[in-house]
PDB file of N, CA and C in Angstrom:
ATOM      1  N   UNK A   1       0.817  -1.173   0.000  1.00  0.00           N
ATOM      2  CA  UNK A   1       0.000   0.000   0.000  1.00  0.00           C
ATOM      3  C   UNK A   1       0.871   1.252   0.000  1.00  0.00           C
ATOM      4  N   UNK A   2       1.962   1.230   0.728  1.00  0.00           N
ATOM      5  CA  UNK A   2       2.851   2.400   0.758  1.00  0.00           C
ATOM      6  C   UNK A   2       3.425   2.693  -0.626  1.00  0.00           C
ATOM      7  N   UNK A   3       3.772   1.635  -1.355  1.00  0.00           N
ATOM      8  CA  UNK A   3       4.307   1.821  -2.710  1.00  0.00           C
ATOM      9  C   UNK A   3       3.266   2.449  -3.619  1.00  0.00           C
ATOM     10  N   UNK A   4       2.017   2.032  -3.486  1.00  0.00           N
ATOM     11  CA  UNK A   4       0.947   2.596  -4.306  1.00  0.00           C
ATOM     12  C   UNK A   4       0.717   4.058  -3.952  1.00  0.00           C
ATOM     13  N   UNK A   5       0.614   4.348  -2.680  1.00  0.00           N
ATOM     14  CA  UNK A   5       0.353   5.723  -2.238  1.00  0.00           C
ATOM     15  C   UNK A   5       1.491   6.674  -2.631  1.00  0.00           C
ATOM     16  N   UNK A   6       2.699   6.157  -2.696  1.00  0.00           N
ATOM     17  CA  UNK A   6       3.838   7.010  -3.035  1.00  0.00           C
ATOM     18  C   UNK A   6       4.083   7.095  -4.544  1.00  0.00           C
ATOM     19  N   UNK A   7       3.303   6.331  -5.331  1.00  0.00           N
ATOM     20  CA  UNK A   7       3.443   6.378  -6.781  1.00  0.00           C
ATOM     21  C   UNK A   7       4.435   5.382  -7.346  1.00  0.00           C
ATOM     22  N   UNK A   8       4.988   4.503  -6.516  1.00  0.00           N
ATOM     23  CA  UNK A   8       5.955   3.508  -6.994  1.00  0.00           C
ATOM     24  C   UNK A   8       5.271   2.287  -7.618  1.00  0.00           C
ATOM     25  N   UNK A   9       3.992   2.087  -7.318  1.00  0.00           N
ATOM     26  CA  UNK A   9       3.237   0.959  -7.883  1.00  0.00           C
ATOM     27  C   UNK A   9       2.099   1.517  -8.733  1.00  0.00           C
ATOM     28  N   UNK A  10       1.834   0.859  -9.874  1.00  0.00           N
ATOM     29  CA  UNK A  10       0.803   1.342 -10.787  1.00  0.00           C
ATOM     30  C   UNK A  10      -0.615   0.999 -10.349  1.00  0.00           C
ATOM     31  N   UNK A  11      -0.778  -0.100  -9.622  1.00  0.00           N
ATOM     32  CA  UNK A  11      -2.109  -0.478  -9.182  1.00  0.00           C
ATOM     33  C   UNK A  11      -2.041  -1.195  -7.852  1.00  0.00           C
ATOM     34  N   UNK A  12      -3.188  -1.261  -7.203  1.00  0.00           N
ATOM     35  CA  UNK A  12      -3.301  -1.868  -5.888  1.00  0.00           C
ATOM     36  C   UNK A  12      -4.575  -2.698  -5.885  1.00  0.00           C
ATOM     37  N   UNK A  13      -4.463  -3.996  -5.671  1.00  0.00           N
ATOM     38  CA  UNK A  13      -5.615  -4.889  -5.631  1.00  0.00           C
ATOM     39  C   UNK A  13      -6.027  -5.129  -4.189  1.00  0.00           C
ATOM     40  N   UNK A  14      -7.320  -5.025  -3.952  1.00  0.00           N
ATOM     41  CA  UNK A  14      -7.835  -5.219  -2.600  1.00  0.00           C
ATOM     42  C   UNK A  14      -9.257  -5.755  -2.704  1.00  0.00           C
ATOM     43  N   UNK A  15      -9.653  -6.553  -1.745  1.00  0.00           N
ATOM     44  CA  UNK A  15     -11.016  -7.073  -1.761  1.00  0.00           C
ATOM     45  C   UNK A  15     -12.002  -5.967  -1.405  1.00  0.00           C
ATOM     46  N   UNK A  16     -13.223  -6.145  -1.832  1.00  0.00           N
ATOM     47  CA  UNK A  16     -14.263  -5.161  -1.564  1.00  0.00           C
ATOM     48  C   UNK A  16     -14.453  -4.948  -0.072  1.00  0.00           C
ATOM     49  N   UNK A  17     -14.523  -6.007   0.673  1.00  0.00           N
ATOM     50  CA  UNK A  17     -14.742  -5.897   2.116  1.00  0.00           C
ATOM     51  C   UNK A  17     -13.569  -5.206   2.808  1.00  0.00           C
ATOM     52  N   UNK A  18     -12.342  -5.536   2.422  1.00  0.00           N
ATOM     53  CA  UNK A  18     -11.180  -4.894   3.043  1.00  0.00           C
ATOM     54  C   UNK A  18     -11.115  -3.421   2.677  1.00  0.00           C
ATOM     55  N   UNK A  19     -11.550  -3.075   1.463  1.00  0.00           N
ATOM     56  CA  UNK A  19     -11.535  -1.682   1.034  1.00  0.00           C
ATOM     57  C   UNK A  19     -12.532  -0.814   1.768  1.00  0.00           C
ATOM     58  N   UNK A  20     -13.510  -1.421   2.409  1.00  0.00           N
ATOM     59  CA  UNK A  20     -14.525  -0.654   3.100  1.00  0.00           C
ATOM     60  C   UNK A  20     -14.311  -0.512   4.586  1.00  0.00           C
ATOM     61  N   UNK A  21     -13.188  -0.993   5.093  1.00  0.00           N
ATOM     62  CA  UNK A  21     -13.017  -0.973   6.552  1.00  0.00           C
ATOM     63  C   UNK A  21     -11.710  -0.337   7.002  1.00  0.00           C
ATOM     64  N   UNK A  22     -11.374   0.801   6.467  1.00  0.00           N
ATOM     65  CA  UNK A  22     -10.276   1.518   7.071  1.00  0.00           C
ATOM     66  C   UNK A  22      -9.143   1.978   6.184  1.00  0.00           C
ATOM     67  N   UNK A  23      -8.965   1.413   5.010  1.00  0.00           N
ATOM     68  CA  UNK A  23      -7.894   1.892   4.155  1.00  0.00           C
ATOM     69  C   UNK A  23      -8.335   3.168   3.457  1.00  0.00           C
ATOM     70  N   UNK A  24      -7.453   4.133   3.400  1.00  0.00           N
ATOM     71  CA  UNK A  24      -7.727   5.357   2.675  1.00  0.00           C
ATOM     72  C   UNK A  24      -6.725   5.442   1.541  1.00  0.00           C
ATOM     73  N   UNK A  25      -7.214   5.313   0.318  1.00  0.00           N
ATOM     74  CA  UNK A  25      -6.354   5.271  -0.862  1.00  0.00           C
ATOM     75  C   UNK A  25      -6.541   6.544  -1.676  1.00  0.00           C
ATOM     76  N   UNK A  26      -6.035   7.629  -1.177  1.00  0.00           N
ATOM     77  CA  UNK A  26      -6.266   8.933  -1.813  1.00  0.00           C
ATOM     78  C   UNK A  26      -5.544   9.098  -3.141  1.00  0.00           C
ATOM     79  N   UNK A  27      -4.675   8.196  -3.495  1.00  0.00           N
ATOM     80  CA  UNK A  27      -3.959   8.308  -4.773  1.00  0.00           C
ATOM     81  C   UNK A  27      -4.628   7.522  -5.894  1.00  0.00           C
ATOM     82  N   UNK A  28      -5.731   6.844  -5.612  1.00  0.00           N
ATOM     83  CA  UNK A  28      -6.411   6.049  -6.637  1.00  0.00           C
ATOM     84  C   UNK A  28      -7.175   6.963  -7.581  1.00  0.00           C
ATOM     85  N   UNK A  29      -6.926   6.804  -8.883  1.00  0.00           N
ATOM     86  CA  UNK A  29      -7.680   7.541  -9.889  1.00  0.00           C
ATOM     87  C   UNK A  29      -8.861   6.733 -10.390  1.00  0.00           C
ATOM     88  N   UNK A  30      -8.756   5.410 -10.284  1.00  0.00           N
ATOM     89  CA  UNK A  30      -9.808   4.517 -10.739  1.00  0.00           C
ATOM     90  C   UNK A  30     -10.093   3.492  -9.656  1.00  0.00           C
ATOM     91  N   UNK A  31     -11.370   3.188  -9.468  1.00  0.00           N
ATOM     92  CA  UNK A  31     -11.793   2.114  -8.585  1.00  0.00           C
ATOM     93  C   UNK A  31     -12.638   1.185  -9.440  1.00  0.00           C
ATOM     94  N   UNK A  32     -12.269  -0.083  -9.481  1.00  0.00           N
ATOM     95  CA  UNK A  32     -13.001  -1.061 -10.287  1.00  0.00           C
ATOM     96  C   UNK A  32     -13.606  -2.091  -9.338  1.00  0.00           C
ATOM     97  N   UNK A  33     -14.921  -2.207  -9.371  1.00  0.00           N
ATOM     98  CA  UNK A  33     -15.631  -3.163  -8.529  1.00  0.00           C
ATOM     99  C   UNK A  33     -16.116  -4.307  -9.419  1.00  0.00           C
ATOM    100  N   UNK A  34     -15.355  -5.416  -9.457  1.00  0.00           N
ATOM    101  CA  UNK A  34     -15.719  -6.517 -10.355  1.00  0.00           C
ATOM    102  C   UNK A  34     -16.780  -7.453  -9.780  1.00  0.00           C
ATOM    103  N   UNK A  35     -17.059  -7.353  -8.489  1.00  0.00           N
ATOM    104  CA  UNK A  35     -18.032  -8.249  -7.869  1.00  0.00           C
ATOM    105  C   UNK A  35     -18.979  -7.424  -7.001  1.00  0.00           C
ATOM    106  N   UNK A  36     -20.202  -7.284  -7.465  1.00  0.00           N
ATOM    107  CA  UNK A  36     -21.166  -6.488  -6.723  1.00  0.00           C
ATOM    108  C   UNK A  36     -21.528  -7.180  -5.419  1.00  0.00           C
ATOM    109  N   UNK A  37     -21.774  -6.381  -4.406  1.00  0.00           N
ATOM    110  CA  UNK A  37     -22.184  -6.886  -3.107  1.00  0.00           C
ATOM    111  C   UNK A  37     -23.672  -6.651  -2.974  1.00  0.00           C
ATOM    112  N   UNK A  38     -24.378  -7.497  -2.251  1.00  0.00           N
ATOM    113  CA  UNK A  38     -25.830  -7.366  -2.132  1.00  0.00           C
ATOM    114  C   UNK A  38     -26.236  -6.053  -1.483  1.00  0.00           C
ATOM    115  N   UNK A  39     -25.355  -5.469  -0.676  1.00  0.00           N
ATOM    116  CA  UNK A  39     -25.646  -4.206   0.001  1.00  0.00           C
ATOM    117  C   UNK A  39     -24.837  -3.103  -0.673  1.00  0.00           C
ATOM    118  N   UNK A  40     -25.482  -2.186  -1.391  1.00  0.00           N
ATOM    119  CA  UNK A  40     -24.729  -1.150  -2.110  1.00  0.00           C
ATOM    120  C   UNK A  40     -23.921  -0.241  -1.193  1.00  0.00           C
ATOM    121  N   UNK A  41     -24.296  -0.139   0.069  1.00  0.00           N
ATOM    122  CA  UNK A  41     -23.538   0.705   1.002  1.00  0.00           C
ATOM    123  C   UNK A  41     -22.123   0.177   1.191  1.00  0.00           C
ATOM    124  N   UNK A  42     -21.937  -1.131   1.117  1.00  0.00           N
ATOM    125  CA  UNK A  42     -20.603  -1.728   1.252  1.00  0.00           C
ATOM    126  C   UNK A  42     -19.725  -1.286   0.084  1.00  0.00           C
ATOM    127  N   UNK A  43     -20.287  -1.330  -1.125  1.00  0.00           N
ATOM    128  CA  UNK A  43     -19.538  -0.880  -2.303  1.00  0.00           C
ATOM    129  C   UNK A  43     -19.208   0.605  -2.210  1.00  0.00           C
ATOM    130  N   UNK A  44     -20.204   1.388  -1.826  1.00  0.00           N
ATOM    131  CA  UNK A  44     -19.984   2.832  -1.729  1.00  0.00           C
ATOM    132  C   UNK A  44     -18.902   3.159  -0.715  1.00  0.00           C
ATOM    133  N   UNK A  45     -18.908   2.469   0.412  1.00  0.00           N
ATOM    134  CA  UNK A  45     -17.893   2.713   1.441  1.00  0.00           C
ATOM    135  C   UNK A  45     -16.505   2.390   0.909  1.00  0.00           C
ATOM    136  N   UNK A  46     -16.377   1.287   0.181  1.00  0.00           N
ATOM    137  CA  UNK A  46     -15.075   0.903  -0.376  1.00  0.00           C
ATOM    138  C   UNK A  46     -14.612   1.929  -1.408  1.00  0.00           C
ATOM    139  N   UNK A  47     -15.502   2.327  -2.300  1.00  0.00           N
ATOM    140  CA  UNK A  47     -15.131   3.308  -3.333  1.00  0.00           C
ATOM    141  C   UNK A  47     -14.835   4.670  -2.724  1.00  0.00           C
ATOM    142  N   UNK A  48     -15.557   5.022  -1.670  1.00  0.00           N
ATOM    143  CA  UNK A  48     -15.362   6.323  -1.022  1.00  0.00           C
ATOM    144  C   UNK A  48     -13.996   6.465  -0.368  1.00  0.00           C
ATOM    145  N   UNK A  49     -13.307   5.360  -0.169  1.00  0.00           N
ATOM    146  CA  UNK A  49     -11.969   5.428   0.434  1.00  0.00           C
ATOM    147  C   UNK A  49     -10.991   6.186  -0.453  1.00  0.00           C
ATOM    148  N   UNK A  50     -11.316   6.366  -1.718  1.00  0.00           N
ATOM    149  CA  UNK A  50     -10.428   7.124  -2.606  1.00  0.00           C
ATOM    150  C   UNK A  50     -10.883   8.579  -2.756  1.00  0.00           C
ATOM    151  N   UNK A  51     -12.013   8.932  -2.160  1.00  0.00           N
ATOM    152  CA  UNK A  51     -12.549  10.298  -2.212  1.00  0.00           C
ATOM    153  C   UNK A  51     -12.384  10.947  -0.839  1.00  0.00           C
ATOM    154  N   UNK A  52     -11.216  11.164  -0.412  1.00  0.00           N
ATOM    155  CA  UNK A  52     -10.989  11.691   0.927  1.00  0.00           C
ATOM    156  C   UNK A  52     -10.532  13.138   0.904  1.00  0.00           C
ATOM    157  N   UNK A  53     -10.537  13.731   2.080  1.00  0.00           N
ATOM    158  CA  UNK A  53     -10.105  15.121   2.237  1.00  0.00           C
ATOM    159  C   UNK A  53      -8.706  15.284   1.656  1.00  0.00           C
ATOM    160  N   UNK A  54      -8.529  16.335   0.903  1.00  0.00           N
ATOM    161  CA  UNK A  54      -7.233  16.589   0.294  1.00  0.00           C
ATOM    162  C   UNK A  54      -7.148  16.103  -1.141  1.00  0.00           C
ATOM    163  N   UNK A  55      -8.111  15.341  -1.564  1.00  0.00           N
ATOM    164  CA  UNK A  55      -8.135  14.831  -2.930  1.00  0.00           C
ATOM    165  C   UNK A  55      -8.403  15.993  -3.889  1.00  0.00           C
ATOM    166  N   UNK A  56      -7.558  16.153  -4.903  1.00  0.00           N
ATOM    167  CA  UNK A  56      -7.705  17.271  -5.821  1.00  0.00           C
ATOM    168  C   UNK A  56      -8.104  16.857  -7.229  1.00  0.00           C
ATOM    169  N   UNK A  57      -8.025  15.591  -7.548  1.00  0.00           N
ATOM    170  CA  UNK A  57      -8.369  15.117  -8.894  1.00  0.00           C
ATOM    171  C   UNK A  57      -9.581  14.178  -8.815  1.00  0.00           C
ATOM    172  N   UNK A  58     -10.298  14.032  -9.922  1.00  0.00           N
ATOM    173  CA  UNK A  58     -11.485  13.164  -9.905  1.00  0.00           C
ATOM    174  C   UNK A  58     -11.122  11.678  -9.806  1.00  0.00           C
ATOM    175  N   UNK A  59     -12.075  10.903  -9.330  1.00  0.00           N
ATOM    176  CA  UNK A  59     -11.938   9.449  -9.237  1.00  0.00           C
ATOM    177  C   UNK A  59     -13.059   8.839 -10.068  1.00  0.00           C
ATOM    178  N   UNK A  60     -12.719   7.879 -10.911  1.00  0.00           N
ATOM    179  CA  UNK A  60     -13.703   7.188 -11.730  1.00  0.00           C
ATOM    180  C   UNK A  60     -13.956   5.813 -11.123  1.00  0.00           C
ATOM    181  N   UNK A  61     -15.229   5.498 -10.881  1.00  0.00           N
ATOM    182  CA  UNK A  61     -15.606   4.208 -10.299  1.00  0.00           C
ATOM    183  C   UNK A  61     -16.328   3.394 -11.369  1.00  0.00           C
ATOM    184  N   UNK A  62     -15.836   2.181 -11.610  1.00  0.00           N
ATOM    185  CA  UNK A  62     -16.454   1.255 -12.558  1.00  0.00           C
ATOM    186  C   UNK A  62     -17.052   0.095 -11.782  1.00  0.00           C
ATOM    187  N   UNK A  63     -18.292  -0.236 -12.079  1.00  0.00           N
ATOM    188  CA  UNK A  63     -18.920  -1.435 -11.545  1.00  0.00           C
ATOM    189  C   UNK A  63     -19.102  -2.385 -12.729  1.00  0.00           C
ATOM    190  N   UNK A  64     -18.439  -3.527 -12.678  1.00  0.00           N
ATOM    191  CA  UNK A  64     -18.502  -4.480 -13.786  1.00  0.00           C
ATOM    192  C   UNK A  64     -19.681  -5.426 -13.585  1.00  0.00           C
ATOM    193  N   UNK A  65     -20.559  -5.466 -14.582  1.00  0.00           N
ATOM    194  CA  UNK A  65     -21.739  -6.317 -14.508  1.00  0.00           C
ATOM    195  C   UNK A  65     -21.916  -7.022 -15.852  1.00  0.00           C
ATOM    196  N   UNK A  66     -21.942  -8.339 -15.837  1.00  0.00           N
ATOM    197  CA  UNK A  66     -22.199  -9.115 -17.043  1.00  0.00           C
ATOM    198  C   UNK A  66     -23.702  -9.396 -17.132  1.00  0.00           C
ATOM    199  N   UNK A  67     -24.213  -9.403 -18.351  1.00  0.00           N
ATOM    200  CA  UNK A  67     -25.641  -9.664 -18.516  1.00  0.00           C
ATOM    201  C   UNK A  67     -25.955 -11.136 -18.247  1.00  0.00           C
ATOM    202  N   UNK A  68     -27.170 -11.363 -17.821  1.00  0.00           N
ATOM    203  CA  UNK A  68     -27.673 -12.713 -17.529  1.00  0.00           C
ATOM    204  C   UNK A  68     -26.857 -13.418 -16.451  1.00  0.00           C
ATOM    205  N   UNK A  69     -26.477 -12.679 -15.424  1.00  0.00           N
ATOM    206  CA  UNK A  69     -25.710 -13.253 -14.317  1.00  0.00           C
ATOM    207  C   UNK A  69     -26.348 -12.868 -12.985  1.00  0.00           C
ATOM    208  N   UNK A  70     -25.812 -13.445 -11.928  1.00  0.00           N
ATOM    209  CA  UNK A  70     -26.248 -13.092 -10.587  1.00  0.00           C
ATOM    210  C   UNK A  70     -25.978 -11.611 -10.327  1.00  0.00           C
ATOM    211  N   UNK A  71     -24.849 -11.112 -10.821  1.00  0.00           N
ATOM    212  CA  UNK A  71     -24.509  -9.711 -10.601  1.00  0.00           C
ATOM    213  C   UNK A  71     -25.570  -8.778 -11.177  1.00  0.00           C
ATOM    214  N   UNK A  72     -26.138  -9.139 -12.307  1.00  0.00           N
ATOM    215  CA  UNK A  72     -27.206  -8.320 -12.895  1.00  0.00           C
ATOM    216  C   UNK A  72     -28.420  -8.288 -11.961  1.00  0.00           C
ATOM    217  N   UNK A  73     -28.713  -9.413 -11.336  1.00  0.00           N
ATOM    218  CA  UNK A  73     -29.821  -9.464 -10.375  1.00  0.00           C
ATOM    219  C   UNK A  73     -29.489  -8.655  -9.124  1.00  0.00           C
ATOM    220  N   UNK A  74     -28.240  -8.701  -8.693  1.00  0.00           N
ATOM    221  CA  UNK A  74     -27.816  -7.898  -7.540  1.00  0.00           C
ATOM    222  C   UNK A  74     -27.967  -6.418  -7.851  1.00  0.00           C
ATOM    223  N   UNK A  75     -27.612  -6.011  -9.053  1.00  0.00           N
ATOM    224  CA  UNK A  75     -27.766  -4.615  -9.454  1.00  0.00           C
ATOM    225  C   UNK A  75     -29.238  -4.202  -9.396  1.00  0.00           C
ATOM    226  N   UNK A  76     -30.133  -5.081  -9.797  1.00  0.00           N
ATOM    227  CA  UNK A  76     -31.568  -4.786  -9.708  1.00  0.00           C
ATOM    228  C   UNK A  76     -31.989  -4.610  -8.251  1.00  0.00           C
ATOM    229  N   UNK A  77     -31.431  -5.427  -7.353  1.00  0.00           N
ATOM    230  CA  UNK A  77     -31.722  -5.281  -5.922  1.00  0.00           C
ATOM    231  C   UNK A  77     -31.221  -3.930  -5.424  1.00  0.00           C
ATOM    232  N   UNK A  78     -30.034  -3.512  -5.871  1.00  0.00           N
ATOM    233  CA  UNK A  78     -29.497  -2.196  -5.503  1.00  0.00           C
ATOM    234  C   UNK A  78     -30.495  -1.101  -5.872  1.00  0.00           C
ATOM    235  N   UNK A  79     -31.004  -1.172  -7.093  1.00  0.00           N
ATOM    236  CA  UNK A  79     -31.927  -0.146  -7.568  1.00  0.00           C
ATOM    237  C   UNK A  79     -33.211  -0.144  -6.758  1.00  0.00           C
ATOM    238  N   UNK A  80     -33.717  -1.328  -6.399  1.00  0.00           N
ATOM    239  CA  UNK A  80     -34.919  -1.426  -5.577  1.00  0.00           C
ATOM    240  C   UNK A  80     -34.675  -0.827  -4.190  1.00  0.00           C
ATOM    241  N   UNK A  81     -33.535  -1.152  -3.594  1.00  0.00           N
ATOM    242  CA  UNK A  81     -33.213  -0.624  -2.269  1.00  0.00           C
ATOM    243  C   UNK A  81     -33.081   0.893  -2.298  1.00  0.00           C
ATOM    244  N   UNK A  82     -32.444   1.419  -3.326  1.00  0.00           N
ATOM    245  CA  UNK A  82     -32.296   2.861  -3.441  1.00  0.00           C
ATOM    246  C   UNK A  82     -33.655   3.528  -3.587  1.00  0.00           C
ATOM    247  N   UNK A  83     -34.535   2.949  -4.398  1.00  0.00           N
ATOM    248  CA  UNK A  83     -35.870   3.515  -4.575  1.00  0.00           C
ATOM    249  C   UNK A  83     -36.652   3.499  -3.260  1.00  0.00           C
ATOM    250  N   UNK A  84     -36.554   2.400  -2.512  1.00  0.00           N
ATOM    251  CA  UNK A  84     -37.227   2.332  -1.214  1.00  0.00           C
ATOM    252  C   UNK A  84     -36.663   3.368  -0.252  1.00  0.00           C
ATOM    253  N   UNK A  85     -35.348   3.500  -0.230  1.00  0.00           N
ATOM    254  CA  UNK A  85     -34.711   4.478   0.648  1.00  0.00           C
ATOM    255  C   UNK A  85     -35.180   5.888   0.289  1.00  0.00           C
ATOM    256  N   UNK A  86     -35.167   6.189  -1.005  1.00  0.00           N
ATOM    257  CA  UNK A  86     -35.599   7.516  -1.442  1.00  0.00           C
ATOM    258  C   UNK A  86     -37.055   7.776  -1.070  1.00  0.00           C
ATOM    259  N   UNK A  87     -37.892   6.756  -1.207  1.00  0.00           N
ATOM    260  CA  UNK A  87     -39.305   6.915  -0.905  1.00  0.00           C
ATOM    261  C   UNK A  87     -39.564   7.107   0.581  1.00  0.00           C
ATOM    262  N   UNK A  88     -38.948   6.283   1.404  1.00  0.00           N
ATOM    263  CA  UNK A  88     -39.286   6.280   2.823  1.00  0.00           C
ATOM    264  C   UNK A  88     -38.378   7.136   3.696  1.00  0.00           C
ATOM    265  N   UNK A  89     -37.181   7.437   3.241  1.00  0.00           N
ATOM    266  CA  UNK A  89     -36.250   8.210   4.059  1.00  0.00           C
ATOM    267  C   UNK A  89     -36.073   9.623   3.524  1.00  0.00           C
ATOM    268  N   UNK A  90     -35.751   9.756   2.252  1.00  0.00           N
ATOM    269  CA  UNK A  90     -35.458  11.071   1.689  1.00  0.00           C
ATOM    270  C   UNK A  90     -36.700  11.916   1.441  1.00  0.00           C
ATOM    271  N   UNK A  91     -37.834  11.302   1.132  1.00  0.00           N
ATOM    272  CA  UNK A  91     -39.052  12.044   0.815  1.00  0.00           C
ATOM    273  C   UNK A  91     -39.971  12.048   2.029  1.00  0.00           C
ATOM    274  N   UNK A  92     -39.897  13.109   2.830  1.00  0.00           N
ATOM    275  CA  UNK A  92     -40.661  13.156   4.076  1.00  0.00           C
ATOM    276  C   UNK A  92     -42.164  13.246   3.838  1.00  0.00           C
ATOM    277  N   UNK A  93     -42.609  13.563   2.615  1.00  0.00           N
ATOM    278  CA  UNK A  93     -44.043  13.617   2.344  1.00  0.00           C
ATOM    279  C   UNK A  93     -44.674  12.230   2.415  1.00  0.00           C
ATOM    280  N   UNK A  94     -43.854  11.185   2.310  1.00  0.00           N
ATOM    281  CA  UNK A  94     -44.358   9.816   2.414  1.00  0.00           C
ATOM    282  C   UNK A  94     -44.234   9.261   3.828  1.00  0.00           C
ATOM    283  N   UNK A  95     -43.839  10.093   4.776  1.00  0.00           N
ATOM    284  CA  UNK A  95     -43.670   9.623   6.150  1.00  0.00           C
ATOM    285  C   UNK A  95     -45.024   9.221   6.719  1.00  0.00           C
ATOM    286  N   UNK A  96     -45.012   8.236   7.555  1.00  0.00           N
ATOM    287  CA  UNK A  96     -46.244   7.777   8.185  1.00  0.00           C
ATOM    288  C   UNK A  96     -46.244   6.275   8.294  1.00  0.00           C
ATOM    289  N   UNK A  97     -47.365   5.712   8.720  1.00  0.00           N
ATOM    290  CA  UNK A  97     -47.424   4.255   8.888  1.00  0.00           C
ATOM    291  C   UNK A  97     -47.283   3.526   7.556  1.00  0.00           C
ATOM    292  N   UNK A  98     -46.681   2.368   7.611  1.00  0.00           N
ATOM    293  CA  UNK A  98     -46.506   1.531   6.417  1.00  0.00           C
ATOM    294  C   UNK A  98     -47.680   0.567   6.289  1.00  0.00           C
ATOM    295  N   UNK A  99     -48.064   0.324   5.067  1.00  0.00           N
ATOM    296  CA  UNK A  99     -49.084  -0.689   4.812  1.00  0.00           C
ATOM    297  C   UNK A  99     -48.423  -2.067   4.941  1.00  0.00           C
ATOM    298  N   UNK A 100     -49.218  -3.125   5.118  1.00  0.00           N
ATOM    299  CA  UNK A 100     -48.616  -4.460   5.202  1.00  0.00           C
ATOM    300  C   UNK A 100     -47.777  -4.796   3.964  1.00  0.00           C
ATOM    301  N   UNK A 101     -48.236  -4.409   2.762  1.00  0.00           N
ATOM    302  CA  UNK A 101     -47.465  -4.724   1.560  1.00  0.00           C
ATOM    303  C   UNK A 101     -46.145  -3.940   1.520  1.00  0.00           C
ATOM    304  N   UNK A 102     -46.152  -2.690   2.001  1.00  0.00           N
ATOM    305  CA  UNK A 102     -44.911  -1.901   2.052  1.00  0.00           C
ATOM    306  C   UNK A 102     -43.932  -2.503   3.055  1.00  0.00           C
ATOM    307  N   UNK A 103     -44.437  -2.968   4.183  1.00  0.00           N
ATOM    308  CA  UNK A 103     -43.582  -3.592   5.191  1.00  0.00           C
ATOM    309  C   UNK A 103     -42.960  -4.882   4.649  1.00  0.00           C
ATOM    310  N   UNK A 104     -43.737  -5.679   3.958  1.00  0.00           N
ATOM    311  CA  UNK A 104     -43.218  -6.914   3.355  1.00  0.00           C
ATOM    312  C   UNK A 104     -42.143  -6.589   2.325  1.00  0.00           C
ATOM    313  N   UNK A 105     -42.381  -5.558   1.513  1.00  0.00           N
ATOM    314  CA  UNK A 105     -41.394  -5.160   0.491  1.00  0.00           C
ATOM    315  C   UNK A 105     -40.084  -4.725   1.140  1.00  0.00           C
ATOM    316  N   UNK A 106     -40.155  -4.029   2.254  1.00  0.00           N
ATOM    317  CA  UNK A 106     -38.930  -3.594   2.948  1.00  0.00           C
ATOM    318  C   UNK A 106     -38.129  -4.792   3.474  1.00  0.00           C
ATOM    319  N   UNK A 107     -38.807  -5.870   3.843  1.00  0.00           N
ATOM    320  CA  UNK A 107     -38.112  -7.024   4.404  1.00  0.00           C
ATOM    321  C   UNK A 107     -37.581  -7.966   3.354  1.00  0.00           C
ATOM    322  N   UNK A 108     -37.882  -7.745   2.109  1.00  0.00           N
ATOM    323  CA  UNK A 108     -37.367  -8.610   1.039  1.00  0.00           C
ATOM    324  C   UNK A 108     -35.890  -8.460   0.875  1.00  0.00           C
TER     325      UNK A 108
END
């Protein structure tokens, strides 16, 4: 990691889970996520490790998804979770009791 941060190494390979728990890679220009995680927050946390204070250049994040695979289904779950979050958390006009069908959808 020191070699990468100092510019002596061209790339740094790390697992998604390890990237989300404490490493700060402020020298990364690209983040490639080849394996989607069922929880998009885990991916975001890992990618955010390269967007830290002091960063002056942009970071490009790639999520690799092949068609007709489990990863494509995981991506659909990400989109559903984001829509639910936006509906129930970000949009306060929808605040209030949940219907049984809405509660079931949240637990899926």
